[in-house]
mmCIF file of C-alpha atoms in Angstrom:
data_model
loop_
_atom_site.group_PDB
_atom_site.id
_atom_site.type_symbol
_atom_site.label_atom_id
_atom_site.label_comp_id
_atom_site.label_asym_id
_atom_site.label_seq_id
_atom_site.Cartn_x
_atom_site.Cartn_y
_atom_site.Cartn_z
ATOM 1 C CA UNK G 1 0.000 0.000 0.000
ATOM 2 C CA UNK G 2 2.987 2.318 -0.501
ATOM 3 C CA UNK G 3 1.965 5.494 -2.302
ATOM 4 C CA UNK G 4 3.427 5.900 -5.776
ATOM 5 C CA UNK G 5 5.083 9.255 -6.531
ATOM 6 C CA UNK G 6 2.271 11.594 -7.433
ATOM 7 C CA UNK G 7 2.066 12.540 -11.101
ATOM 8 C CA UNK G 8 -1.377 14.082 -11.348
ATOM 9 C CA UNK G 9 -3.992 15.826 -9.275
ATOM 10 C CA UNK G 10 -5.598 13.832 -6.527
ATOM 11 C CA UNK G 11 -8.695 14.844 -4.560
ATOM 12 C CA UNK G 12 -8.444 14.139 -0.847
ATOM 13 C CA UNK G 13 -11.520 13.465 1.265
ATOM 14 C CA UNK G 14 -11.749 14.293 4.926
ATOM 15 C CA UNK G 15 -14.903 14.342 7.007
ATOM 16 C CA UNK G 16 -14.977 16.869 9.791
ATOM 17 C CA UNK G 17 -16.989 15.777 12.846
ATOM 18 C CA UNK G 18 -18.400 18.097 15.499
ATOM 19 C CA UNK G 19 -15.786 18.511 18.243
ATOM 20 C CA UNK G 20 -12.675 18.595 16.029
ATOM 21 C CA UNK G 21 -12.576 14.899 15.142
ATOM 22 C CA UNK G 22 -11.605 14.036 11.587
ATOM 23 C CA UNK G 23 -12.139 10.978 9.444
ATOM 24 C CA UNK G 24 -9.570 10.707 6.680
ATOM 25 C CA UNK G 25 -7.276 8.481 4.722
ATOM 26 C CA UNK G 26 -4.702 8.130 7.529
ATOM 27 C CA UNK G 27 -7.157 6.355 9.830
ATOM 28 C CA UNK G 28 -8.530 4.334 6.907
ATOM 29 C CA UNK G 29 -5.070 3.157 5.913
ATOM 30 C CA UNK G 30 -4.435 2.153 9.503
ATOM 31 C CA UNK G 31 -7.625 0.052 9.424
ATOM 32 C CA UNK G 32 -6.427 -1.664 6.256
ATOM 33 C CA UNK G 33 -3.118 -2.527 7.887
ATOM 34 C CA UNK G 34 -4.868 -3.824 11.017
ATOM 35 C CA UNK G 35 -6.972 -6.085 8.818
ATOM 36 C CA UNK G 36 -3.815 -7.222 7.042
ATOM 37 C CA UNK G 37 -1.595 -7.740 10.100
ATOM 38 C CA UNK G 38 -4.119 -8.477 12.860
ATOM 39 C CA UNK G 39 -2.322 -6.089 15.208
ATOM 40 C CA UNK G 40 -2.332 -2.376 16.019
ATOM 41 C CA UNK G 41 1.408 -2.274 16.642
ATOM 42 C CA UNK G 42 2.244 -4.037 13.339
ATOM 43 C CA UNK G 43 -0.171 -1.723 11.511
ATOM 44 C CA UNK G 44 1.527 1.282 13.109
ATOM 45 C CA UNK G 45 4.982 -0.022 12.147
ATOM 46 C CA UNK G 46 3.816 -0.460 8.540
ATOM 47 C CA UNK G 47 2.954 3.233 8.552
ATOM 48 C CA UNK G 48 6.112 4.362 10.400
ATOM 49 C CA UNK G 49 4.048 5.229 13.423
ATOM 50 C CA UNK G 50 4.677 4.457 17.088
ATOM 51 C CA UNK G 51 2.415 1.948 18.800
ATOM 52 C CA UNK G 52 1.205 4.762 21.033
ATOM 53 C CA UNK G 53 0.280 6.978 18.074
ATOM 54 C CA UNK G 54 -1.520 4.121 16.283
ATOM 55 C CA UNK G 55 -3.357 3.168 19.459
ATOM 56 C CA UNK G 56 -4.457 6.764 20.036
ATOM 57 C CA UNK G 57 -5.784 7.091 16.477
ATOM 58 C CA UNK G 58 -7.770 3.877 16.809
ATOM 59 C CA UNK G 59 -9.042 4.879 20.234
ATOM 60 C CA UNK G 60 -10.161 8.222 18.733
ATOM 61 C CA UNK G 61 -11.895 6.383 15.901
ATOM 62 C CA UNK G 62 -13.691 4.077 18.326
ATOM 63 C CA UNK G 63 -14.975 7.084 20.272
ATOM 64 C CA UNK G 64 -16.307 8.766 17.124
ATOM 65 C CA UNK G 65 -19.023 6.151 16.608
ATOM 66 C CA UNK G 66 -21.770 4.415 18.532
ATOM 67 C CA UNK G 67 -20.166 1.063 17.818
ATOM 68 C CA UNK G 68 -16.485 0.151 18.062
ATOM 69 C CA UNK G 69 -14.510 0.072 14.816
ATOM 70 C CA UNK G 70 -11.625 -2.052 16.092
ATOM 71 C CA UNK G 71 -11.620 -4.522 18.948
ATOM 72 C CA UNK G 72 -8.676 -5.889 20.866
ATOM 73 C CA UNK G 73 -8.640 -9.645 20.848
ATOM 74 C CA UNK G 74 -6.344 -10.252 23.817
ATOM 75 C CA UNK G 75 -6.465 -7.541 26.447
ATOM 76 C CA UNK G 76 -3.645 -5.772 28.225
ATOM 77 C CA UNK G 77 -0.627 -6.905 26.270
ATOM 78 C CA UNK G 78 1.336 -4.692 23.925
ATOM 79 C CA UNK G 79 0.950 -6.067 20.437
ATOM 80 C CA UNK G 80 -2.065 -8.182 21.402
ATOM 81 C CA UNK G 81 -4.279 -9.057 18.439
ATOM 82 C CA UNK G 82 -6.771 -6.585 17.023
ATOM 83 C CA UNK G 83 -9.437 -6.862 14.365
ATOM 84 C CA UNK G 84 -12.006 -4.739 12.608
ATOM 85 C CA UNK G 85 -15.557 -5.195 13.838
ATOM 86 C CA UNK G 86 -18.312 -5.685 11.231
ATOM 87 C CA UNK G 87 -19.093 -1.995 11.734
ATOM 88 C CA UNK G 88 -15.415 -1.168 11.104
ATOM 89 C CA UNK G 89 -15.493 -3.186 7.873
ATOM 90 C CA UNK G 90 -18.546 -1.285 6.710
ATOM 91 C CA UNK G 91 -17.017 2.061 7.656
ATOM 92 C CA UNK G 92 -13.873 1.281 5.666
ATOM 93 C CA UNK G 93 -15.831 0.070 2.644
ATOM 94 C CA UNK G 94 -18.064 3.151 2.725
ATOM 95 C CA UNK G 95 -15.115 5.522 2.989
ATOM 96 C CA UNK G 96 -13.427 3.952 -0.035
ATOM 97 C CA UNK G 97 -16.735 4.134 -1.936
ATOM 98 C CA UNK G 98 -17.076 7.792 -0.960
ATOM 99 C CA UNK G 99 -13.607 8.520 -2.333
ATOM 100 C CA UNK G 100 -14.530 6.833 -5.566
ATOM 101 C CA UNK G 101 -17.894 8.650 -5.819
ATOM 102 C CA UNK G 102 -16.056 11.915 -5.174
ATOM 103 C CA UNK G 103 -13.537 11.233 -7.934
ATOM 104 C CA UNK G 104 -16.354 10.513 -10.372
ATOM 105 C CA UNK G 105 -18.357 13.590 -9.403
ATOM 106 C CA UNK G 106 -15.287 15.824 -9.787
ATOM 107 C CA UNK G 107 -13.802 14.223 -12.907
ATOM 108 C CA UNK G 108 -14.449 17.057 -15.347
ATOM 109 C CA UNK G 109 -13.321 19.743 -12.899
ATOM 110 C CA UNK G 110 -10.169 17.766 -12.142
ATOM 111 C CA UNK G 111 -9.469 17.633 -15.875
ATOM 112 C CA UNK G 112 -9.872 21.382 -16.068
ATOM 113 C CA UNK G 113 -7.462 21.852 -13.135
ATOM 114 C CA UNK G 114 -5.001 19.431 -14.700
ATOM 115 C CA UNK G 115 -5.112 21.304 -18.018
ATOM 116 C CA UNK G 116 -4.473 24.605 -16.256
ATOM 117 C CA UNK G 117 -1.903 23.629 -13.688
ATOM 118 C CA UNK G 118 1.661 24.800 -14.005
ATOM 119 C CA UNK G 119 3.769 22.019 -15.498
ATOM 120 C CA UNK G 120 6.902 23.840 -14.370
ATOM 121 C CA UNK G 121 7.093 26.090 -17.408
ATOM 122 C CA UNK G 122 5.430 29.201 -16.018
ATOM 123 C CA UNK G 123 6.475 31.783 -13.447
ATOM 124 C CA UNK G 124 3.717 34.030 -12.124
ATOM 125 C CA UNK G 125 5.290 36.494 -9.729
ATOM 126 C CA UNK G 126 3.299 38.770 -7.473
ATOM 127 C CA UNK G 127 4.903 42.170 -7.658
ATOM 128 C CA UNK G 128 4.804 43.221 -3.996
ATOM 129 C CA UNK G 129 7.014 40.864 -1.985
ATOM 130 C CA UNK G 130 6.547 41.337 1.755
ATOM 131 C CA UNK E 1 -17.860 34.416 6.277
ATOM 132 C CA UNK E 2 -17.268 33.384 9.886
ATOM 133 C CA UNK E 3 -17.767 29.665 10.345
ATOM 134 C CA UNK E 4 -20.733 28.718 12.508
ATOM 135 C CA UNK E 5 -20.067 26.217 15.325
ATOM 136 C CA UNK E 6 -20.173 22.816 13.669
ATOM 137 C CA UNK E 7 -23.241 20.715 14.530
ATOM 138 C CA UNK E 8 -23.057 17.978 11.898
ATOM 139 C CA UNK E 9 -20.629 16.180 9.643
ATOM 140 C CA UNK E 10 -18.935 18.225 6.963
ATOM 141 C CA UNK E 11 -16.924 16.811 4.068
ATOM 142 C CA UNK E 12 -13.740 18.754 3.360
ATOM 143 C CA UNK E 13 -12.236 18.885 -0.120
ATOM 144 C CA UNK E 14 -8.539 19.276 -0.758
ATOM 145 C CA UNK E 15 -6.782 18.719 -4.063
ATOM 146 C CA UNK E 16 -3.262 17.419 -3.832
ATOM 147 C CA UNK E 17 -0.964 18.605 -6.638
ATOM 148 C CA UNK E 18 2.280 16.927 -7.690
ATOM 149 C CA UNK E 19 5.111 18.458 -5.656
ATOM 150 C CA UNK E 20 3.277 18.833 -2.334
ATOM 151 C CA UNK E 21 1.090 21.777 -3.300
ATOM 152 C CA UNK E 22 -2.471 21.735 -2.008
ATOM 153 C CA UNK E 23 -5.632 23.470 -3.083
ATOM 154 C CA UNK E 24 -8.127 23.770 -0.263
ATOM 155 C CA UNK E 25 -10.647 25.921 1.502
ATOM 156 C CA UNK E 26 -8.037 28.106 3.232
ATOM 157 C CA UNK E 27 -6.716 29.477 -0.063
ATOM 158 C CA UNK E 28 -10.244 29.741 -1.448
ATOM 159 C CA UNK E 29 -11.436 31.732 1.557
ATOM 160 C CA UNK E 30 -8.455 34.027 1.127
ATOM 161 C CA UNK E 31 -9.496 34.622 -2.498
ATOM 162 C CA UNK E 32 -13.013 35.528 -1.361
ATOM 163 C CA UNK E 33 -11.625 38.054 1.103
ATOM 164 C CA UNK E 34 -9.327 39.538 -1.531
ATOM 165 C CA UNK E 35 -12.337 39.994 -3.797
ATOM 166 C CA UNK E 36 -14.224 41.585 -0.918
ATOM 167 C CA UNK E 37 -11.452 43.864 0.365
ATOM 168 C CA UNK E 38 -9.309 44.458 -2.734
ATOM 169 C CA UNK E 39 -6.155 43.833 -0.721
ATOM 170 C CA UNK E 40 -4.002 40.883 0.334
ATOM 171 C CA UNK E 41 -3.181 42.413 3.709
ATOM 172 C CA UNK E 42 -6.832 43.162 4.520
ATOM 173 C CA UNK E 43 -7.807 39.654 3.410
ATOM 174 C CA UNK E 44 -5.102 38.219 5.658
ATOM 175 C CA UNK E 45 -6.283 40.329 8.605
ATOM 176 C CA UNK E 46 -9.850 39.092 8.082
ATOM 177 C CA UNK E 47 -8.497 35.569 8.494
ATOM 178 C CA UNK E 48 -6.184 36.399 11.440
ATOM 179 C CA UNK E 49 -3.184 35.851 9.237
ATOM 180 C CA UNK E 50 -0.056 37.971 8.868
ATOM 181 C CA UNK E 51 0.467 39.866 5.613
ATOM 182 C CA UNK E 52 3.505 37.705 4.992
ATOM 183 C CA UNK E 53 1.550 34.469 5.424
ATOM 184 C CA UNK E 54 -1.285 35.658 3.165
ATOM 185 C CA UNK E 55 1.198 36.832 0.542
ATOM 186 C CA UNK E 56 3.015 33.490 0.582
ATOM 187 C CA UNK E 57 -0.222 31.542 0.161
ATOM 188 C CA UNK E 58 -1.237 33.689 -2.796
ATOM 189 C CA UNK E 59 2.234 33.468 -4.295
ATOM 190 C CA UNK E 60 2.039 29.650 -3.964
ATOM 191 C CA UNK E 61 -1.374 29.664 -5.612
ATOM 192 C CA UNK E 62 -0.103 31.789 -8.512
ATOM 193 C CA UNK E 63 2.738 29.329 -9.077
ATOM 194 C CA UNK E 64 0.399 26.355 -9.143
ATOM 195 C CA UNK E 65 -1.230 27.432 -12.417
ATOM 196 C CA UNK E 66 -0.253 28.540 -15.895
ATOM 197 C CA UNK E 67 -2.084 31.805 -15.382
ATOM 198 C CA UNK E 68 -1.992 34.039 -12.330
ATOM 199 C CA UNK E 69 -4.902 33.774 -9.903
ATOM 200 C CA UNK E 70 -4.354 37.134 -8.175
ATOM 201 C CA UNK E 71 -2.656 40.234 -9.514
ATOM 202 C CA UNK E 72 -1.200 43.126 -7.605
ATOM 203 C CA UNK E 73 -2.619 46.397 -8.791
ATOM 204 C CA UNK E 74 -0.006 48.766 -7.416
ATOM 205 C CA UNK E 75 3.451 47.259 -7.109
ATOM 206 C CA UNK E 76 5.888 47.374 -4.254
ATOM 207 C CA UNK E 77 3.817 48.842 -1.484
ATOM 208 C CA UNK E 78 2.567 46.894 1.516
ATOM 209 C CA UNK E 79 -1.187 46.867 1.322
ATOM 210 C CA UNK E 80 -1.215 47.804 -2.374
ATOM 211 C CA UNK E 81 -4.369 46.734 -4.146
ATOM 212 C CA UNK E 82 -4.889 43.177 -5.345
ATOM 213 C CA UNK E 83 -7.620 41.568 -7.411
ATOM 214 C CA UNK E 84 -8.604 38.181 -8.743
ATOM 215 C CA UNK E 85 -7.846 37.635 -12.408
ATOM 216 C CA UNK E 86 -10.608 36.181 -14.622
ATOM 217 C CA UNK E 87 -8.795 32.853 -14.226
ATOM 218 C CA UNK E 88 -8.844 33.309 -10.429
ATOM 219 C CA UNK E 89 -12.601 33.968 -10.547
ATOM 220 C CA UNK E 90 -13.133 30.789 -12.535
ATOM 221 C CA UNK E 91 -10.920 28.764 -10.184
ATOM 222 C CA UNK E 92 -12.872 29.975 -7.150
ATOM 223 C CA UNK E 93 -16.233 29.301 -8.786
ATOM 224 C CA UNK E 94 -15.134 25.812 -9.846
ATOM 225 C CA UNK E 95 -13.820 24.958 -6.400
ATOM 226 C CA UNK E 96 -17.125 25.984 -4.770
ATOM 227 C CA UNK E 97 -18.994 23.940 -7.416
ATOM 228 C CA UNK E 98 -16.746 20.952 -6.700
ATOM 229 C CA UNK E 99 -17.532 21.189 -2.990
ATOM 230 C CA UNK E 100 -21.208 21.248 -3.773
ATOM 231 C CA UNK E 101 -20.955 18.306 -6.233
ATOM 232 C CA UNK E 102 -19.025 16.385 -3.581
ATOM 233 C CA UNK E 103 -21.690 17.033 -0.933
ATOM 234 C CA UNK E 104 -24.380 15.800 -3.320
ATOM 235 C CA UNK E 105 -22.439 12.685 -4.347
ATOM 236 C CA UNK E 106 -21.780 11.780 -0.704
ATOM 237 C CA UNK E 107 -25.183 12.692 0.728
ATOM 238 C CA UNK E 108 -26.402 9.192 1.533
ATOM 239 C CA UNK E 109 -23.054 8.088 2.998
ATOM 240 C CA UNK E 110 -22.923 11.243 5.115
ATOM 241 C CA UNK E 111 -26.395 10.388 6.419
ATOM 242 C CA UNK E 112 -25.158 6.928 7.333
ATOM 243 C CA UNK E 113 -22.146 8.387 9.155
ATOM 244 C CA UNK E 114 -24.367 10.898 10.932
ATOM 245 C CA UNK E 115 -26.731 8.137 12.070
ATOM 246 C CA UNK E 116 -23.801 6.107 13.411
ATOM 247 C CA UNK E 117 -21.667 8.764 14.974
ATOM 248 C CA UNK E 118 -21.320 8.991 18.718
ATOM 249 C CA UNK E 119 -23.642 11.689 20.030
ATOM 250 C CA UNK E 120 -21.728 11.673 23.304
ATOM 251 C CA UNK E 121 -23.674 8.808 24.815
ATOM 252 C CA UNK E 122 -21.301 5.943 24.028
ATOM 253 C CA UNK E 123 -17.915 4.935 25.385
ATOM 254 C CA UNK E 124 -15.985 2.410 23.306
ATOM 255 C CA UNK E 125 -12.758 1.621 25.110
ATOM 256 C CA UNK E 126 -9.940 -0.349 23.580
ATOM 257 C CA UNK E 127 -8.743 -2.786 26.189
ATOM 258 C CA UNK E 128 -4.965 -2.515 25.737
ATOM 259 C CA UNK E 129 -3.884 1.024 26.648
ATOM 260 C CA UNK E 130 -0.252 1.719 25.646
#
């Protein structure tokens, strides 16, 4: 799941929740790694993140919803197993579908942006430098 | 254009450009204030931003496209006039249209998230605290 070097425009979806919580691709990627590795610490390592940071993100995510997104499978021990709940699976699937619906809805505008973006051949200077 | 306290979920659009540039609501809001005030420094002040910070954001924006988005109207002087170019007007209009298209495309998923988000009545604890 390493990101390829970015060649073109890419829309990024974040959902802002009341109370400063955010749902975005970082947390979703972490869920994918938890599904893949069965552990919060391994998922964090795969994203170059400390266990503490990964745990805090997942704890935040769990508090954002009525139902838990991830559940620990053996309590108390660092690196104990973790898995997505059925609700977590649905959340992940929906988020990926939302990204894809967004890309479709914005396709023609993204083409317009792409056609007008600077390919490195233009210098537009503002005259009054602070 | 002050943001009301947030009561519900809000999708946030950002466009990632090759080379770490980003197009998002901060720059777009700055454009709206420049249109309203005719000045980069006044627009910055309206957003609690230093003149330098506002100028750098607009300079970045100008470099992201083949055509300038904002033009200075009197050179050299701090607080000299600034205006959106016709291209800048189109960019702003398109970005606001993209946000609206995104909200429409995601409406049913946002309803699902809203129905499932924690209204403050649920505590989902992970068992293994780091």
